[in-house]
Each structure stands twice: as structure tokens, then as C-alpha cells.
Coordinates of C-alpha atoms and ligand atoms in Angstrom, one line a residue:
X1 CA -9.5 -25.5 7.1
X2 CA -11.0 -24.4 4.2
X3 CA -9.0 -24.6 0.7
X4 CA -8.6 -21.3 -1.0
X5 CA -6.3 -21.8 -3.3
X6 CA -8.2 -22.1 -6.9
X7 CA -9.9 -18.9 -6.0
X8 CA -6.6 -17.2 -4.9
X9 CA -5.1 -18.4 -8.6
X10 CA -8.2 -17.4 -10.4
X11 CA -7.6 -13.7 -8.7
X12 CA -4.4 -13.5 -9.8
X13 CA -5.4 -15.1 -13.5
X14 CA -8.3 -12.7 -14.0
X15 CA -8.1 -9.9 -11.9
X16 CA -3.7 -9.2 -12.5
X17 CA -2.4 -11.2 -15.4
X18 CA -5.3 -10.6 -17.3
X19 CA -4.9 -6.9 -16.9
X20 CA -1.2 -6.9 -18.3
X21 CA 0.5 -7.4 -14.9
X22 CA 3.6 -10.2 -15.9
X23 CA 6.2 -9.7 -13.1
X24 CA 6.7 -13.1 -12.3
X25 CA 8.3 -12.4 -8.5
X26 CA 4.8 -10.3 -8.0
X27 CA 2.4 -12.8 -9.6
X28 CA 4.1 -15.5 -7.4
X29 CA 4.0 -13.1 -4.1
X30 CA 0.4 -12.8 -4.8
X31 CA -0.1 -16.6 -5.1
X32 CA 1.5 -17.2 -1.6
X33 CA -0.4 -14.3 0.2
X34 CA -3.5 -16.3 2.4
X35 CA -5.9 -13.0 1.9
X36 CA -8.8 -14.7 3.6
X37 CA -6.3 -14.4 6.7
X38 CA -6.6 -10.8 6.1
X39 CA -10.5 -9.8 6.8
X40 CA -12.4 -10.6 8.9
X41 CA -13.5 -14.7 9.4
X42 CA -17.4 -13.1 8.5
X43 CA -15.5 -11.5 4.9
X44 CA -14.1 -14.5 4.2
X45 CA -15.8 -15.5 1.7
X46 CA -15.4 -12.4 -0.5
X47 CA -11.8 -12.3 0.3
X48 CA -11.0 -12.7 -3.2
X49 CA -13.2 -10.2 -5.2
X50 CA -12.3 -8.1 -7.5
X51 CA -12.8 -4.8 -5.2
X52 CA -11.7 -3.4 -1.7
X53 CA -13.5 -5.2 1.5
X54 CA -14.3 -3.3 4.7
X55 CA -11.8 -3.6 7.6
X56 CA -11.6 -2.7 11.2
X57 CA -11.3 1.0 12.4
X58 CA -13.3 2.0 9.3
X59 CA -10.3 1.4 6.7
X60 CA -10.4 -1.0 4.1
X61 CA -8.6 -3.4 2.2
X62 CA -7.1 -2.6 -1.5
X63 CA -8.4 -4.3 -4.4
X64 CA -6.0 -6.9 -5.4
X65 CA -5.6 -5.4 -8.8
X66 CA -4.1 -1.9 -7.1
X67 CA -2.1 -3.7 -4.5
X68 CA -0.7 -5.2 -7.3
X69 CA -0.2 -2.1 -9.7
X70 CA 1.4 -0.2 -7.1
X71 CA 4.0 -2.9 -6.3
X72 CA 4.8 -2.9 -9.5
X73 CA 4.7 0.6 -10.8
X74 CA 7.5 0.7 -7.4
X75 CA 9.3 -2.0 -9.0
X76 CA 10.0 -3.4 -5.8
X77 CA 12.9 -6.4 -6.3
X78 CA 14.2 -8.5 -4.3
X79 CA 16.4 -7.8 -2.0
X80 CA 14.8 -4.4 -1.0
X81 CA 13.9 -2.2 2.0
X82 CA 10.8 -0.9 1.7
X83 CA 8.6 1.2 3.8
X84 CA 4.8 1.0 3.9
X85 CA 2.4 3.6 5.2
X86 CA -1.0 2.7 6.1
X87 CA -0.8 -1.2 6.7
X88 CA -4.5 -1.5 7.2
X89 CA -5.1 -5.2 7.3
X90 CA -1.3 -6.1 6.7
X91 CA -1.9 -7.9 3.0
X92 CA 0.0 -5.6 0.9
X93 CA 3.0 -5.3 3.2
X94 CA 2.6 -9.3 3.4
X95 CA 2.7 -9.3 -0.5
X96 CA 5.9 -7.1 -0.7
X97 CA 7.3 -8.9 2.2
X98 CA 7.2 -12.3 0.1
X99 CA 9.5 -10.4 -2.6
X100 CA 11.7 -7.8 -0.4
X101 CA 14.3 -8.2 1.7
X102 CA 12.6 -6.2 4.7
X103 CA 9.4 -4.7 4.8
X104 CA 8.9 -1.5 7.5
X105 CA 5.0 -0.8 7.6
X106 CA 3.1 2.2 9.8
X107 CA -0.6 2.0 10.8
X108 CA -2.2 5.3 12.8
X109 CA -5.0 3.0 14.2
X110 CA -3.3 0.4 16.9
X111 CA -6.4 -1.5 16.5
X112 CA -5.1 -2.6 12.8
X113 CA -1.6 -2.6 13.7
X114 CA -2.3 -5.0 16.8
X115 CA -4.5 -6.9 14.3
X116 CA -1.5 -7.0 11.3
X117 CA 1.0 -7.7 13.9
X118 CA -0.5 -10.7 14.9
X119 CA -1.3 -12.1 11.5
X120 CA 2.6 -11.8 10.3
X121 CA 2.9 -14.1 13.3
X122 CA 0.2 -16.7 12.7
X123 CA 2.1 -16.9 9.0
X124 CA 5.2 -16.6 10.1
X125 CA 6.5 -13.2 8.0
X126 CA 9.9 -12.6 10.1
X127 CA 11.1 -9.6 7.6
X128 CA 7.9 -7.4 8.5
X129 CA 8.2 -4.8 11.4
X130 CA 5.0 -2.8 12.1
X131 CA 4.4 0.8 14.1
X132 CA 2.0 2.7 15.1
X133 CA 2.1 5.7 14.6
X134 CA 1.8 8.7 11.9
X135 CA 3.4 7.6 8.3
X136 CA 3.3 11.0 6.6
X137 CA 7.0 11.7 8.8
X138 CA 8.2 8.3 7.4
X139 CA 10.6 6.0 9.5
X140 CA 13.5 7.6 9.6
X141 CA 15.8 5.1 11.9
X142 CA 15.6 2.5 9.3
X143 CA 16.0 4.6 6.2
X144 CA 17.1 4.8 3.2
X145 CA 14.5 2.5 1.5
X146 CA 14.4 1.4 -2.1
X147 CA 10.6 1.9 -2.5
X148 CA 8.0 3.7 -0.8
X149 CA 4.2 2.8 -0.6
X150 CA 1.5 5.1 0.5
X151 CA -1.7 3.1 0.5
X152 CA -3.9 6.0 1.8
X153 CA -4.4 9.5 -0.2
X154 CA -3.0 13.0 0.4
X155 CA -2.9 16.8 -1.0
X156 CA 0.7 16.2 -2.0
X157 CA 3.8 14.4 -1.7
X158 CA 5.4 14.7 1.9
X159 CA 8.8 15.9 1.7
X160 CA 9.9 13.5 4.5
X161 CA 9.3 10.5 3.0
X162 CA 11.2 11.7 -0.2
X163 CA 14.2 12.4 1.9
X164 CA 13.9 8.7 3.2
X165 CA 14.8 7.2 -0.4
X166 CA 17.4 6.1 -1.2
X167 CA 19.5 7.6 -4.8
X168 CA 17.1 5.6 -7.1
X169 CA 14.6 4.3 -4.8
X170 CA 10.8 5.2 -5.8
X171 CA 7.7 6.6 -3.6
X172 CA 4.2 5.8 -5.3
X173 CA 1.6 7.8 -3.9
X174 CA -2.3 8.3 -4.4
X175 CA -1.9 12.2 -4.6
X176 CA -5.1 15.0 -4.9
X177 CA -7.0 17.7 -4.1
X178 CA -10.3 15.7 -3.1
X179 CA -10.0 13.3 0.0
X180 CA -11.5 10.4 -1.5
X181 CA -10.1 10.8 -5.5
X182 CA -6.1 10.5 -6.5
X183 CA -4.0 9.7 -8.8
X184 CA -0.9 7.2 -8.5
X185 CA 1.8 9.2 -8.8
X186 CA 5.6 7.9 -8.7
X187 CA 8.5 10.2 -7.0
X188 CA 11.9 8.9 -8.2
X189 CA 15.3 10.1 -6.3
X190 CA 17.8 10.5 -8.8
X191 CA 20.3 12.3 -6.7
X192 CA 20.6 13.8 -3.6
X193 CA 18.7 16.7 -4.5
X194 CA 16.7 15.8 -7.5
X195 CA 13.2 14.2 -7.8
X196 CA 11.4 12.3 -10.8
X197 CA 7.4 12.8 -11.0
X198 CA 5.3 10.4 -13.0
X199 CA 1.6 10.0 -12.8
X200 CA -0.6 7.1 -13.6
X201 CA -3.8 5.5 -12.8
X202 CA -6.7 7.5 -11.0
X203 CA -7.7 5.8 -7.9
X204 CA -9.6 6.0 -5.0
X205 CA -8.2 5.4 -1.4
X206 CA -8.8 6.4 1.7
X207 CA -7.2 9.7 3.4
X208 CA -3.5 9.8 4.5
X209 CA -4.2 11.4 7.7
X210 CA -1.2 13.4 9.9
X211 CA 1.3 16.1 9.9
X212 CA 1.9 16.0 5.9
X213 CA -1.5 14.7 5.3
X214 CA -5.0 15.9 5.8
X215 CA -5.9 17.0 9.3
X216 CA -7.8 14.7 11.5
X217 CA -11.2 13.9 10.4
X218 CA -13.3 16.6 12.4
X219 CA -10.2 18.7 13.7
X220 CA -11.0 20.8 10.9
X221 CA -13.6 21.7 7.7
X222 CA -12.7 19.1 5.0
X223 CA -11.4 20.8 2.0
X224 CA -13.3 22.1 -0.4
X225 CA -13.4 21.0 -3.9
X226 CA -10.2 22.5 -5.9
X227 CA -8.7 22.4 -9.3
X228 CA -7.0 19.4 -10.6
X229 CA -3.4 19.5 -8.9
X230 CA -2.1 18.1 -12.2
X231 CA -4.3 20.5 -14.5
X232 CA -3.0 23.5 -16.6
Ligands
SAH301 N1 -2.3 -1.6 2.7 C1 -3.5 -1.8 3.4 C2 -4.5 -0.8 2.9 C3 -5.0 0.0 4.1 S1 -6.0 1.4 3.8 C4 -4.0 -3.2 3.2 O1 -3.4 -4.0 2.4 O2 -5.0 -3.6 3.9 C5 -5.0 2.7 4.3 C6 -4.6 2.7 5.7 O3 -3.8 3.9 5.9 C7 -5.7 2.8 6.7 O4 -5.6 1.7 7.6 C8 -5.4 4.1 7.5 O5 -5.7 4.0 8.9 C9 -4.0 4.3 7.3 N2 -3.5 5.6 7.4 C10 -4.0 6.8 7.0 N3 -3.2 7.8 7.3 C11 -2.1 7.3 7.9 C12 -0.9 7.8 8.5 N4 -0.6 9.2 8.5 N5 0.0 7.0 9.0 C13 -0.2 5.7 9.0 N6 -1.3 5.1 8.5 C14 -2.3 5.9 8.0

């Protein structure tokens, strides 16, 4: 089999280091993680570019750099229980599974799920449990989680995944008003009923679709284009 390993330590040189990201437990996780395992075998050779790479169902795979950012604007430790909505290709949850205790990822699409399941078996990732199903109502049997990672894009912050942290635990989150522009924005629990908001980086992901997310693509007219949620 093919040796991708200088191009998986380049990535993580150039495309995370390089770009101020020094958590040694994430810069490791990210050295481990066979991405190439991740797309499809036709992909493969673009596996580890600096940009998203089209996946099944018409999703995608993050850009290394924001799978990276997120993890560690979540400050996700060791030791933790995290939840994951949207596991797409199964790479980031793989990532956060080499640093977390337990990693708890939801994919609507059973395509990708089926797809993600069966690559944490091929390498062997016992900590990772997968569902289908819609993410935006969280996972609430195996919460309270530590972090919570929403790799797709919503209007706002579901209210059921913040009451699935636990006191402390963070929810990052591309939040806005247009479905294909966010920004990363961190919830923080710091008591039973209060909530920390930070924002960050503007992004682009693709839409968290469900119950506390936009509507299913063609179940309704997409929104139209609305002031800044974060403006004045
Ligand atoms: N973390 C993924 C990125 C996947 S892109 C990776 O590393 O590959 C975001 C994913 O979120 C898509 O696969 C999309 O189908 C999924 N998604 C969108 N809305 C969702 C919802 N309500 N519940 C679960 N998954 C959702």
C-alpha cells in the first residue's frame, strides 16, 4: 500500500503548525489519522490538500486546517466525551477519537454513516459510536459531553445540544443567517443555567439540516438573505 506519511506530516507542518495551531495531543491526533482512508480510493491523491474534498451523499470533507481549529477552539482533552454532529466521511470524529476518551458521532445520510462505520473498523477506532439520524436534537442517552462539534451550519444554536453539556463543557458551532456562510462560534456551560458565547473564524460549511436546523432541502423556500446575526 501506498506510503502517505511525508504528505500527512507536511499537512500538519504547513497547513496547522504553520498557522499557529501547537497543541501537541491535536498535532499528534492529526499525524495518526490515515485521511486517504477517508475519500474516496479515486480522491486519494488529493487527500491531503489544503481545502475540503467531495464526499458521498453530496457532503464533503473539512479542510484539515478547520477540523483542526475547531478541535481546538473545543479544547477537547483527553479523557473526554464528546459528541459529533455530522460525521460525513468519519475523519474528524477519527481525529478527536485519537485524543478523547469516547467519541459519539450522528450522520443524517446512512450512506456516510454505513461508510464511517466501516472505516473505524478497518482502523480499529473502538471508542467511536456512530448513528443515524438527526443531530440538531443531540444524543441524549449518552450525555453530558465535555465538547460538542457541529461540523455542518445552522441559523442558530440548538438549545438541545446546549442542554447536553456538561457544567464547563463547550459546543463550537458554524452559526448564520445564509446556508452556505457561518461563523464558529463557541457556547460554554458555566452553570446549570448559564451560557458563554464567543465567536471566531468565518467559515463555510455545509447546512445543518433537521428539527433545530434548516428544513430539508426542497421541503421549503431557502431563506432569504438577512442581516448579520452578530451585527448591531
Ligand atoms: N466531520 C465531517 C464533515 C462532514 S460535512 C468529516 O470529517 O468528514 C457535514 C455533515 O453533516 C454532512 O455529512 C451532512 O450530511 C451532515 N448533517 C447535516 N445536518 C445534519 C443533522 N441534522 N444531523 C446529522 N448530520 C447532519
Amino acid at each position: 500500500m501506498r506510503d502517505f506519511g511525508p504528505q500527512r506530516e507536511s499537512m500538519v507542518r504547513r497547513q496547522i503548525a504553520a498557522r499557529g495551531i501547537h497543541d501537541a495531543a491535536l498535532l499528534d491526533a492529526m499525524r495518526h489519522v490515515p485521511r486517504e482512508r477517508f475519500v474516496d480510493a479515486s480522491l486519494q491523491d488529493y487527500a491531503y490538500e489544503d481545502g475540503p474534498l467531495p464526499i458521498a451523499a453530496g457532503q464533503t470533507i473539512s479542510q484539515p486546517y478547520i477540523v483542526a481549529r475547531m478541535i481546538e477552539i473545543a479544547r477537547i482533552a483527553h479523557g473526554a466525551r464528546v459528541l459529533e454532529i455530522g460525521a460525513g466521511s468519519g475523519y474528524a470524529a477519527a481525529v478527536m477519537a485519537q485524543i478523547a476518551a469516547r467519541v459519539y458521532t450522528i450522520e443524517r445520510h446512512g450512506q456516510l454513516s454505513d461508510l464511517a462505520r466501516g472505516r473505524f473498523d478497518d482502523l480499529h477506532y473502538a471508542n467511536i459510536e456512530v448513528r443515524t439520524g438527526d443531530g440538531t436534537c443531540g444524543w441524549a442517552e449518552a450525555a453530558p459531553f465535555d465538547a460538542i462539534i457541529a461540523a455542518a451550519g445552522g441559523p442558530d444554536v440548538p438549545d438541545a445540544l446546549k442542554q447536553q453539556l456538561a457544567i464547563g463543557g463547550r459546543l463550537v458551532m458554524p452559526v448564520g443567517r445564509s446556508l452556505h456562510h457561518q461563523r464558529l462560534v463557541r457556547v460554554t456551560r458555566v452553570d446549570a443555567v448559564r451560557f458563554e458565547t464567543r465567536e471566531f473564524d468565518d467559515v463555510a460549511f455545509v447546512p445543518l439540516i433537521g428539527t433545530y436546523g434548516w428544513a430539508e432541502e426542497g421541503a421549503r423556500p431557502m431563506p432569504s438573505p438577512s442581516p448579520d446575526p452578530f451585527g448591531p
